[in-house]
mmCIF file of C-alpha atoms and ligand atoms in Angstrom:
data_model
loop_
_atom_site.group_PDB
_atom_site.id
_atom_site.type_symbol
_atom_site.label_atom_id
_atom_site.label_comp_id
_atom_site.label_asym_id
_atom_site.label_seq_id
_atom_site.Cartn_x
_atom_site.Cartn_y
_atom_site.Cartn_z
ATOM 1 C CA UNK A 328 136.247 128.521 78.024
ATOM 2 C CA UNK A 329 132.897 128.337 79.439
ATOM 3 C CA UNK A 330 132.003 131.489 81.183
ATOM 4 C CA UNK A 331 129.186 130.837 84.415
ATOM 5 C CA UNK A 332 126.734 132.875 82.143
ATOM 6 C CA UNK A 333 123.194 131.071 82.682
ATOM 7 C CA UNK A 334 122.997 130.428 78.902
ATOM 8 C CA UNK A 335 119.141 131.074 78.470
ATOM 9 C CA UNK A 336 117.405 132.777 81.366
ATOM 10 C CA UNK A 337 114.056 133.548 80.531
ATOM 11 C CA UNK A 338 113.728 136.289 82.023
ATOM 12 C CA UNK A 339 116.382 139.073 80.623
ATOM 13 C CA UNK A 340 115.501 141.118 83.571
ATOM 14 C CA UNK A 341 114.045 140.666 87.034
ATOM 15 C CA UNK A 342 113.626 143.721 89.112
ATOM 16 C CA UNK A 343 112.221 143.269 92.972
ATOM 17 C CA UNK A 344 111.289 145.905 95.718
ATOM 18 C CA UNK A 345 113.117 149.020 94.080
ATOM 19 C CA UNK A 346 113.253 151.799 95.272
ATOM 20 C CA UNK A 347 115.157 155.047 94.879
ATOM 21 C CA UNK A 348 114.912 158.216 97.162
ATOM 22 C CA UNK A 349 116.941 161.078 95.750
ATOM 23 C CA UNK A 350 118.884 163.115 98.458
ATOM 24 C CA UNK A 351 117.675 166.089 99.417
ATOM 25 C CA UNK A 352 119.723 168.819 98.064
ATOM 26 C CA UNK A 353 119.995 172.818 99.767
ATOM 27 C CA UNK A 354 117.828 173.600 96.350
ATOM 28 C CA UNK A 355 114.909 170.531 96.746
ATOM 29 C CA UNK A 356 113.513 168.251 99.148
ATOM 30 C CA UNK A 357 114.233 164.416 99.046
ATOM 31 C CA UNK A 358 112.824 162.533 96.359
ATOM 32 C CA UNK A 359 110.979 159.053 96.327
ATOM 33 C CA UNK A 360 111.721 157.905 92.093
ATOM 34 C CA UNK A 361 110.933 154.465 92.652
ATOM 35 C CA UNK A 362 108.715 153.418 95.167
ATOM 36 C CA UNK A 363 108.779 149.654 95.235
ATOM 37 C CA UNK A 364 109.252 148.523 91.247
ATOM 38 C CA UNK A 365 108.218 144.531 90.520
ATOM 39 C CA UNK A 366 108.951 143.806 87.180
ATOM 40 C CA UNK A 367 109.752 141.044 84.490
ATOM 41 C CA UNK A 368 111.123 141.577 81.226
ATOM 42 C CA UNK A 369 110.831 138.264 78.812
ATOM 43 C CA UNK A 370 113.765 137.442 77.296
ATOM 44 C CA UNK A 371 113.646 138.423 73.244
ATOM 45 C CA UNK A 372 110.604 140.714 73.896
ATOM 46 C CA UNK A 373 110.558 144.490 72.956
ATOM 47 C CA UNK A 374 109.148 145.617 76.031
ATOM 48 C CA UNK A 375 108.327 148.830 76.471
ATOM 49 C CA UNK A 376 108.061 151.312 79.516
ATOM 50 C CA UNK A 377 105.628 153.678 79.532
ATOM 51 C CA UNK A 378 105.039 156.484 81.636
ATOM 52 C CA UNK A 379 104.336 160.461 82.063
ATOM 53 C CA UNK A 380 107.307 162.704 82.562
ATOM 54 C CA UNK A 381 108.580 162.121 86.067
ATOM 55 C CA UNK A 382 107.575 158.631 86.508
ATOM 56 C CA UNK A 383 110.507 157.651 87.241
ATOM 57 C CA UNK A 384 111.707 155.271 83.793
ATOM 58 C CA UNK A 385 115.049 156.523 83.493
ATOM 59 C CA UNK A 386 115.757 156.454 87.115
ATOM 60 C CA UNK A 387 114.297 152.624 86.621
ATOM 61 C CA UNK A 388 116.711 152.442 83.511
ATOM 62 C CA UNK A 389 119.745 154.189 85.011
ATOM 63 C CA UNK A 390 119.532 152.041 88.165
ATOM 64 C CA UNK A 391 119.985 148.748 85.300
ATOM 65 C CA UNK A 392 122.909 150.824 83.309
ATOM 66 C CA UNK A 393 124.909 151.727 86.853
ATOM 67 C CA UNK A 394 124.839 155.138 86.344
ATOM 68 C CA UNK A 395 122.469 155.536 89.568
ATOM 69 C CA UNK A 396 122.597 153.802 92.841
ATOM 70 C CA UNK A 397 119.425 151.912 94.030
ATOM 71 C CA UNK A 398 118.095 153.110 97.288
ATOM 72 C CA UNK A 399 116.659 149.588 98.021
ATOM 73 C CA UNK A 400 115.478 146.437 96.373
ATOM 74 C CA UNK A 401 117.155 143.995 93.571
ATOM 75 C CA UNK A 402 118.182 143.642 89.958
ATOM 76 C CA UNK A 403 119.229 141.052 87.663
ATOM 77 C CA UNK A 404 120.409 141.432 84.201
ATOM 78 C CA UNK A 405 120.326 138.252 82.582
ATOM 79 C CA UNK A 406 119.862 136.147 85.538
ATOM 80 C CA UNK A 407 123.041 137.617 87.236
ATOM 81 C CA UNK A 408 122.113 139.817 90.846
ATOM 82 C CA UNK A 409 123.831 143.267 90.131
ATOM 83 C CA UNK A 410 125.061 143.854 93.712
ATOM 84 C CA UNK A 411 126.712 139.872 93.551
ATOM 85 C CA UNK A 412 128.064 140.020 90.412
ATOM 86 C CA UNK A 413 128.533 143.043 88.775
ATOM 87 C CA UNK A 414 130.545 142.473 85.654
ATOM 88 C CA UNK A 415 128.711 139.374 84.120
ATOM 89 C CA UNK A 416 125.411 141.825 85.007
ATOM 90 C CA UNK A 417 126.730 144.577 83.027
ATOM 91 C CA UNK A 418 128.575 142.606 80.266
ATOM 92 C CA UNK A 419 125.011 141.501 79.248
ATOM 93 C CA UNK A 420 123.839 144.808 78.928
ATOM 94 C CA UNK A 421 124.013 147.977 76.664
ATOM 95 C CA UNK A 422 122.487 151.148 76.915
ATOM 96 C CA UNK A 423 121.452 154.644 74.876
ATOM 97 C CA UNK A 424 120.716 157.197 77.242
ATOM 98 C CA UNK A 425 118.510 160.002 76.751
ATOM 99 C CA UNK A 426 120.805 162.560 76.702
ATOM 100 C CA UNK A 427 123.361 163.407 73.848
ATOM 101 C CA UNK A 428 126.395 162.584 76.160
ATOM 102 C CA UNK A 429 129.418 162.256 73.711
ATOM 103 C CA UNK A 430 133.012 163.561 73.310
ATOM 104 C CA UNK A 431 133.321 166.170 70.570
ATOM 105 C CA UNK A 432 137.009 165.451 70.057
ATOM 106 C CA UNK A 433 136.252 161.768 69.004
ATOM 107 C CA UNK A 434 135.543 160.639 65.821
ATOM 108 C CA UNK A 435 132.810 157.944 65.146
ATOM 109 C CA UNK A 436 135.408 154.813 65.038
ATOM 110 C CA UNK A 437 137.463 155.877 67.824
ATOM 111 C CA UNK A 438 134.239 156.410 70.235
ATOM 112 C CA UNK A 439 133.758 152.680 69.426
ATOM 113 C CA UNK A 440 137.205 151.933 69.783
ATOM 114 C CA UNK A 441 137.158 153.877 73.314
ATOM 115 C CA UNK A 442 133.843 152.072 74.274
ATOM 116 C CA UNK A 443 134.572 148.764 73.240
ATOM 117 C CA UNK A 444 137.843 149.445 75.253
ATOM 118 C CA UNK A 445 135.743 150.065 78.215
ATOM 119 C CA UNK A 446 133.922 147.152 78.255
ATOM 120 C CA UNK A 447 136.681 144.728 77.703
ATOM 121 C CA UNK A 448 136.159 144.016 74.203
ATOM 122 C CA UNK A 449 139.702 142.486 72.712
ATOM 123 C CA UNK A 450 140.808 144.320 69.531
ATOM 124 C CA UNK A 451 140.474 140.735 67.336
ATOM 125 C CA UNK A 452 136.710 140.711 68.509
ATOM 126 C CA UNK A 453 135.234 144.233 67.869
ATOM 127 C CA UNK A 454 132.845 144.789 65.263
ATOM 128 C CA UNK A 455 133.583 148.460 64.564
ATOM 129 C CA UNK A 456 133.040 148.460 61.084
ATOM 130 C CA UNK A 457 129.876 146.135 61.120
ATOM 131 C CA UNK A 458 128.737 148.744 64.335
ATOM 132 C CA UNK A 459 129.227 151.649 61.821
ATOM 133 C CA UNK A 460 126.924 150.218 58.867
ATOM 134 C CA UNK A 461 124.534 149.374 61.086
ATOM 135 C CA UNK A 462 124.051 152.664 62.404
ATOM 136 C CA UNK A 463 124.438 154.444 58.964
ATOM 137 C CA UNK A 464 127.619 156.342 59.717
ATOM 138 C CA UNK A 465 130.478 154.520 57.477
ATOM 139 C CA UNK A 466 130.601 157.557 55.563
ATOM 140 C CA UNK A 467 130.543 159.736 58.935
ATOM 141 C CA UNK A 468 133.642 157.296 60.611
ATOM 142 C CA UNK A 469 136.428 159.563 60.509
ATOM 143 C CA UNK A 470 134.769 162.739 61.359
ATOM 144 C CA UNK A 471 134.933 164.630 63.855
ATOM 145 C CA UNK A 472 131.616 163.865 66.677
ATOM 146 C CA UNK A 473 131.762 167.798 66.499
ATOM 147 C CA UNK A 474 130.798 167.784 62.617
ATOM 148 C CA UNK A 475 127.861 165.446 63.526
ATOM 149 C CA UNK A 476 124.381 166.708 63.512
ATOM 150 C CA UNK A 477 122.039 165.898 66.309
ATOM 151 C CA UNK A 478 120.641 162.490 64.155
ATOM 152 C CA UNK A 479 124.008 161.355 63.601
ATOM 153 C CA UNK A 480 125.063 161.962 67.337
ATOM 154 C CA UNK A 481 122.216 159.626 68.694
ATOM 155 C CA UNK A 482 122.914 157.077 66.208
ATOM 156 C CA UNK A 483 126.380 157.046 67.546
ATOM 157 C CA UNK A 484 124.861 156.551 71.237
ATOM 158 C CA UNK A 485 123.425 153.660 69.600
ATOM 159 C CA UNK A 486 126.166 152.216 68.405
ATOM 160 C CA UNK A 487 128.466 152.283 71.109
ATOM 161 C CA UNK A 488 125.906 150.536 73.278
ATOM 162 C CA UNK A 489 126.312 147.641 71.053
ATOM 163 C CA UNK A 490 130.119 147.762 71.252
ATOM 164 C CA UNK A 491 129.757 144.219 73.385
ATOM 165 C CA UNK A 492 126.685 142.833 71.472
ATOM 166 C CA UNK A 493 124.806 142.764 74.568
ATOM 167 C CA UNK A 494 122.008 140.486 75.153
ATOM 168 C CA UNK A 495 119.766 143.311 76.696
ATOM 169 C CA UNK A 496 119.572 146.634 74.339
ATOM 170 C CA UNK A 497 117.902 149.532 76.596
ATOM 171 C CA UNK A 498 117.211 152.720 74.730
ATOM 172 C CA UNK A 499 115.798 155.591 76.762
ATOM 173 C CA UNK A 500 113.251 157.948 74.516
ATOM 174 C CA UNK A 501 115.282 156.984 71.481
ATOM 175 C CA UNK A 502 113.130 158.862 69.181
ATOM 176 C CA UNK A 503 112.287 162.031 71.193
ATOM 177 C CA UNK A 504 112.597 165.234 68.914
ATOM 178 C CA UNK A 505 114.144 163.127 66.027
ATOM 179 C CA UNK A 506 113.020 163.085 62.534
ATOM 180 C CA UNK A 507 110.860 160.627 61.052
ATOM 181 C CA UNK A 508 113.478 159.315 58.322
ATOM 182 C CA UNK A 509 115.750 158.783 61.541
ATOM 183 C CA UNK A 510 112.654 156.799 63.647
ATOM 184 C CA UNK A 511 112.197 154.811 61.311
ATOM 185 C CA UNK A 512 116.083 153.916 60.281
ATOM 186 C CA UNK A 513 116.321 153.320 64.279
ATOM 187 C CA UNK A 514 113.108 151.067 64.587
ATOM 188 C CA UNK A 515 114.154 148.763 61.818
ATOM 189 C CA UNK A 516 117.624 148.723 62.737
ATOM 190 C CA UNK A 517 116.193 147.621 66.129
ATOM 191 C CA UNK A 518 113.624 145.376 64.980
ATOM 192 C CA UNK A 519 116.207 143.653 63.134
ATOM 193 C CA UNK A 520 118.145 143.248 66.600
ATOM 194 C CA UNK A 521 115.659 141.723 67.675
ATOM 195 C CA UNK A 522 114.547 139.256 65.126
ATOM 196 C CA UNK A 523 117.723 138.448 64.103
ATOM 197 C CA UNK A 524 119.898 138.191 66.764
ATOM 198 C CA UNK A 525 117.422 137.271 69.624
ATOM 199 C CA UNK A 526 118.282 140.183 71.571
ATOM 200 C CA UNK A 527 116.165 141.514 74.605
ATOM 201 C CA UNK A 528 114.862 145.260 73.826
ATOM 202 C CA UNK A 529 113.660 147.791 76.626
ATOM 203 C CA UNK A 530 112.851 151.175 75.733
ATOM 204 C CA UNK A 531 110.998 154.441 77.213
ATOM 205 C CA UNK A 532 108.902 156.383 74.643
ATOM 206 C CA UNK A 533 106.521 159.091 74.565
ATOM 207 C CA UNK A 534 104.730 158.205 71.851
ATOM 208 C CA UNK A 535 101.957 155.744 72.584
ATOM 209 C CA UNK A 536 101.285 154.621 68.844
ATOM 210 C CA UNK A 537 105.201 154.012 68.623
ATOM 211 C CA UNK A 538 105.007 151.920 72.029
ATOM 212 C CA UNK A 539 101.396 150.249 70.749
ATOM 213 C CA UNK A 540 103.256 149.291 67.235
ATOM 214 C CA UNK A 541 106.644 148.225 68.519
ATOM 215 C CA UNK A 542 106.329 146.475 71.516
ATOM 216 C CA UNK A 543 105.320 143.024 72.779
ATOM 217 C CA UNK A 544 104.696 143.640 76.302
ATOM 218 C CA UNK A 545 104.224 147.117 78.029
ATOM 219 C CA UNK A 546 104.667 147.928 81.087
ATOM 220 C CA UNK A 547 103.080 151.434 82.713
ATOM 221 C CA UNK A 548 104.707 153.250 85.071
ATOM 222 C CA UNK A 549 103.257 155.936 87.361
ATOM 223 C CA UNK A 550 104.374 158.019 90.453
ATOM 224 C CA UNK A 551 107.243 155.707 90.840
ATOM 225 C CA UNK A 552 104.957 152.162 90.583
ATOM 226 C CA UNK A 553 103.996 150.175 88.138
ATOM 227 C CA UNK A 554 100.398 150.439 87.593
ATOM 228 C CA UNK A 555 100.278 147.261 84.647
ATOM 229 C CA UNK A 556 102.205 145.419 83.101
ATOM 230 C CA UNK A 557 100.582 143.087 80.083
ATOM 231 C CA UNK A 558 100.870 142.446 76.103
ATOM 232 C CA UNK A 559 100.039 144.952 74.262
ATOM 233 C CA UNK A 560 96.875 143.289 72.992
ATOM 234 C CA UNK A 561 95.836 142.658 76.325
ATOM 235 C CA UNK A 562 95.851 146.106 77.203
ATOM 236 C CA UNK A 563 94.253 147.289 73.993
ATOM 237 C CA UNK A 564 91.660 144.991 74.884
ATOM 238 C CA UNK A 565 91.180 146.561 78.385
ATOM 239 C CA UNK A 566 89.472 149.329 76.575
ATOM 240 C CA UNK A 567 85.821 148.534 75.840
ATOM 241 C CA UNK A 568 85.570 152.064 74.587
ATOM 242 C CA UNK A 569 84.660 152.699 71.132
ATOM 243 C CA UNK A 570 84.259 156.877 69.836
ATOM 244 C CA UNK A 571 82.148 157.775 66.862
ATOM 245 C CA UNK A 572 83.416 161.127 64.969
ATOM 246 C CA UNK A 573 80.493 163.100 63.736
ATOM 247 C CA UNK A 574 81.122 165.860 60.921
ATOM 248 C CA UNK A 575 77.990 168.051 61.726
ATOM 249 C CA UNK A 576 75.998 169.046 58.908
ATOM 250 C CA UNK A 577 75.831 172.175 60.554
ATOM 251 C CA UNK A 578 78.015 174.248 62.802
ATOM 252 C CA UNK A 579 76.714 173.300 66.678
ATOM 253 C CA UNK A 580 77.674 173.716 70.131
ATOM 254 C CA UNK A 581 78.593 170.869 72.304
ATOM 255 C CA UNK A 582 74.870 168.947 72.299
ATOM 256 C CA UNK A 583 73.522 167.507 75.693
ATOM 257 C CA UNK A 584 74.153 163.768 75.430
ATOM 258 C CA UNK A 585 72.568 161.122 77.805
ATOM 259 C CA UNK A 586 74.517 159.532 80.549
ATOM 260 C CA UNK A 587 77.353 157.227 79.434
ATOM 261 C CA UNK A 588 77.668 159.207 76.651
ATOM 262 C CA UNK A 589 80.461 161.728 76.324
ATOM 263 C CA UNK A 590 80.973 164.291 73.662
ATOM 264 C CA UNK A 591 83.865 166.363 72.826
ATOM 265 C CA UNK A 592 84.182 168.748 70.260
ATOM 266 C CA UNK A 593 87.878 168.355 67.579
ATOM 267 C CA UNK A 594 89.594 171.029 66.543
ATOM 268 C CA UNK A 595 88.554 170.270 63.224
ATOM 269 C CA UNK A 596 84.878 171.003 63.842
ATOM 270 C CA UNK A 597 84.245 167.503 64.310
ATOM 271 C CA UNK A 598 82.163 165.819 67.360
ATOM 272 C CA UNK A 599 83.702 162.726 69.330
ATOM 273 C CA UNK A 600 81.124 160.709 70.881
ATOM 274 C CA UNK A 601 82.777 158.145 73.098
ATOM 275 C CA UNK A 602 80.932 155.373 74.803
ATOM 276 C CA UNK A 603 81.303 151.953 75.690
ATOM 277 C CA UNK A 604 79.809 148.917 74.048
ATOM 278 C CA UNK A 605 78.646 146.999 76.551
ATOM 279 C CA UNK A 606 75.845 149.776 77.337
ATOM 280 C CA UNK A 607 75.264 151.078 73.681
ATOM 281 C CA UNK A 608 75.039 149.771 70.326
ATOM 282 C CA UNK A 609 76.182 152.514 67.583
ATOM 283 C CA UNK A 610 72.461 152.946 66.234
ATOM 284 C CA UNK A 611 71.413 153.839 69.917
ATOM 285 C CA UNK A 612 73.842 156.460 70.249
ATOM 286 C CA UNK A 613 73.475 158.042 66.619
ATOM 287 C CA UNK A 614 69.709 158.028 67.515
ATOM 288 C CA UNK A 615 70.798 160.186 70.670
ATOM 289 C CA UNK A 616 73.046 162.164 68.300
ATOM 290 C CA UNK A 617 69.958 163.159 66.016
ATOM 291 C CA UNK A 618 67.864 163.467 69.112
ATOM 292 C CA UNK A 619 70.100 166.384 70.373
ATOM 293 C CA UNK A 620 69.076 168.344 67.112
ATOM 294 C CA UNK A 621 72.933 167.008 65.608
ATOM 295 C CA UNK A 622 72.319 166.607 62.055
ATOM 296 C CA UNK A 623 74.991 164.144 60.419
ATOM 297 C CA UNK A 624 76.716 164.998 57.608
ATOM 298 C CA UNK A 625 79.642 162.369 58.222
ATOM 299 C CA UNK A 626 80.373 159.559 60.506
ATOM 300 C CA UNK A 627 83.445 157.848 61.367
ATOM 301 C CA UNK A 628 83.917 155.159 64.127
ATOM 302 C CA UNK A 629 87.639 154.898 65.960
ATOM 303 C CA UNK A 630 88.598 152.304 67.976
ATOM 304 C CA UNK A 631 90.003 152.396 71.299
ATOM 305 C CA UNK A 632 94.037 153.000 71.632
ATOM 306 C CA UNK A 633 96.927 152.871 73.877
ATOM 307 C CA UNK A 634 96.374 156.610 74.680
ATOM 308 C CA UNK A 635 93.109 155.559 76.360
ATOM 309 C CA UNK A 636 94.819 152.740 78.251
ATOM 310 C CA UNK A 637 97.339 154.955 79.185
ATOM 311 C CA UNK A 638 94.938 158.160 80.447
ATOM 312 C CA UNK A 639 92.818 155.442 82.099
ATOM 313 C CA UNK A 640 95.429 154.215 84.365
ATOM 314 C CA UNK A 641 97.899 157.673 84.964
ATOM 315 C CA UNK A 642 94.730 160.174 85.316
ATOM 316 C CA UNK A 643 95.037 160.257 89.036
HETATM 317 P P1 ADP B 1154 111.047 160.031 83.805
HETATM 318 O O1 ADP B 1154 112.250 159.515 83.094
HETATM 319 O O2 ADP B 1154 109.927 159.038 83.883
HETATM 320 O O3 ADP B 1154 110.579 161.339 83.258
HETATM 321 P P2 ADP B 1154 112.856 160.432 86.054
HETATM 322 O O4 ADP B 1154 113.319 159.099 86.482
HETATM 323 O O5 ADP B 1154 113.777 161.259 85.240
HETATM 324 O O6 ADP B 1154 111.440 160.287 85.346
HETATM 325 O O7 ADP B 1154 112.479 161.263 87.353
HETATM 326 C C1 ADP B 1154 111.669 160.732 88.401
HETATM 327 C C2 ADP B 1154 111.611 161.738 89.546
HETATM 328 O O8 ADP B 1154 112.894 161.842 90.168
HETATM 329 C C3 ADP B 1154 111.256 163.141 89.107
HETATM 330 O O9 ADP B 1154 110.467 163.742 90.092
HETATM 331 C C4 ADP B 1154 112.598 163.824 88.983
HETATM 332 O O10 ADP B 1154 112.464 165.209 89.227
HETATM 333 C C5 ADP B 1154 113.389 163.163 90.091
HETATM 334 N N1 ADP B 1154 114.821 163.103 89.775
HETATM 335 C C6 ADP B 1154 115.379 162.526 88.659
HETATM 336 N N2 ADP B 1154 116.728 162.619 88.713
HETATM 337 C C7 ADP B 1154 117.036 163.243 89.871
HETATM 338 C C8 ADP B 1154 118.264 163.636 90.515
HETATM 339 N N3 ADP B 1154 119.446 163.384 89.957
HETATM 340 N N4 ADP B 1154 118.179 164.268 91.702
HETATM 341 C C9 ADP B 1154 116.982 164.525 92.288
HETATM 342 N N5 ADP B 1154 115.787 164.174 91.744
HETATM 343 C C10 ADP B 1154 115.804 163.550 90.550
HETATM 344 MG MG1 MG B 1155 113.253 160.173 81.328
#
C-alpha cells in the first residue's frame, strides 16, 4: 500500500514565522525562544545549527520532536504541516535529545523494543539487532540501562531514535562532554547515515571545528533569529581575515600596531596579528611588526575559521 508520503521533498524541513514565548512562571518572567525562525533544511544535507547557549536551538529542535508547543508560526517534516498531519510528520522523524533521559530498569533491547513500540513499528519490521551493532552495544543488549556508563547511555538515545529509520535524524549537542573515541564512533556512524542511506541530519553543537568539518550547510542562530544561513564554504569565505602568529625573539608587551591591525597576545607567549587582506599584504604587516621594535623569531600564518564567522555575527 502506498502511503500519501510525498516520496522526495526536497526540502526535509521547512520552518516559517516561529515563534515560542515561554510562560511566565511565579520564579521568571515570560520568555521570547524563538522570535520569528525562517528556515530550510535540504534534504540529505548534514545541516548544522549553530548558536551560543540560550539561542534558542533546542527550543527550535524540541518544537520539530513535539516535545514543546510552538507559540506561533509553521513546520513541516518532510513536506507534511505538523499541526495538519501529525503522524506522517513525526513518522519521518527521529530524535536524540540533549539530555540523558532513559529508564534505568530497561535493558538496551527492550528500550528498542519499547520505542519501536511507540512509534508503531510491527514486531516482523524492527531492526533491533542491526540498531544494536550500529550503536556498538550488542555486547551491552541485555544489561541493565543502570550498568551503562554515560557513553553507552547516549549511544542508546541514539539508537532508539532510529527505531523507525526516520528520514530526518536530529541530534541535539550529541557530543557535549563525551570522549573523543565516542565522537568519533558517533560521527562515522552518522556520516554513514547519511551517505548510505540518504538520510537528512540536523544537529546542535558547540564545537565550531566539529560543525565546520561535518556539516554541509550551517545555519546560525542568535537571540532567538537566525542571523545566516549558508554552506559552510560560503561562510568560511565570508571571512577575509587572515592572523599571522609571531613567536617573539624576545619577551615583549603588547606592541602598538597601526590601524587595521590588531594584536593579541597567546597564552603561549605568542603574538596574533590579525588583519584583513584586502588592506594588507603579509610583508606590510611584518614590516609594521619589526617597526614596533618586535623582533621575529617565528612566524606562522592561520587562516580564518568558523569561530570568526561565528563571533562576527553573535558579538552583539
Ligand atoms: P539553547 O539550546 O540554544 O541553549 P534553549 O532553547 O534551551 O537554548 O533556550 C532558549 C531560551 O529559552 C533561554 O533563555 C532559556 O532560558 C529559555 N527556556 C528554555 N526552556 C525553557 C522553559 N521550559 N521554560 C522557560 N524558559 C525556557
Ligand atoms: Mg540546548
Amino acid at each position: 500500500m502506498r502511503d500519501e508520503r510525498p516520496d522526495m521533498p526536497d526540502t526535509a524541513i521547512e520552518i516559517t514565522g516561529l515563534t515560542k514565548t515561554y510562560r511566565a512562571t511565579a520564579k521568571s518572567p515570560a520568555k521570547e525562544a524563538l522570535r520569528g525562525v525562517d528556515l530550510a533544511i535540504p534534504r540529505g544535507s548534514i545541516f548544522g545549527l549553530l548558536g551560543p547557549n540560550g539561542a534558542g536551538k533546542s527550543t527550535m529542535i524540541n518544537i520539530l520532536a513535539g516535545l514543546v508547543v510552538k507559540t506561533s508560526g509553521h513546520v513541516r517534516i518532510w513536506g507534511f504541516d505538523q499541526d495538519m498531519n501529525p503522524r506522517q510528520s513525526r513518522a519521518a522523524i527521529g530524535v536524540m535529545p540533549q539530555e540523558l533521559v532513559l529508564d534505568p530498569f530497561f535493558t538496551p533491547r527492550g528500550s528498542l523494543d519499547v520505542q519501536a513500540g511507540l512509534y508503531g513499528v510491527p514486531k516482523s519490521q524492527r531492526r533491533t539487532d542491526e540498531i544494536l551493532a550500529l550503536i556498538g552495544l550488542e555486547d551491552k543488549a541485555d544489561a541493565y540501562a543502570r550498568s551503562l556508563s554515560g557513553g553507552m547511555r547516549r549511544r542508546l538515545l541514539l539508537g532508539k531514535a532510529l527505531v523507525h529509520m526516520p528520514q530526518i535524524l536530529v541530534l541535539d549537542e550529541p557530543t557535549a562532554g563525551v570522549d573523543i573515541e565516542l565522537r568519533n564512533m558517533l560521527w562515522q556512524n552518522i556520516r554513514r547515515l547519511n551517505e548510505e542511506r540518504g538520510m537528512t541530519i540536523i544537529l546542535t553543537t558547540h564545537y565550531l571545528e566539529e560543525a565546520q568539518e561535518m556539516c554541509d550547510e550551517i545555519a546560525i542562530i542568535n537571540h532567538g533569529q537566525v542571523v545566516i544561513q549558508d554552506s559552510t564554504a560560503n561562510l568560511l569565505g565570508r571571512i577575509k581575515g587572515k592572523t599571522l602568529v609571531v613567536t617573539p625573539s624576545t619577551a615583549v608587551s603588547l606592541p602598538q600596531m597601526p590601524e587595521g591591525i590588531s594584536c593579541v597576545l597567546r597564552p603561549t607567549g605568542a603574538l596574533a596579528f590579525g588583519y584583513e587582506t584586502s588592506r594588507f599584504t603579509a610583508d606590510a604587516v611584518l614590516d609594521a611588526i619589526r617597526a614596533a621594535g618586535v623582533g621575529i623569531k617565528d612566524v606562522t600564518s592561520e587562516e580564518a575559521d568558523l569561530e570568526d564567522v561565528f563571533l562576527e555575527l553573535t558579538s552583539s
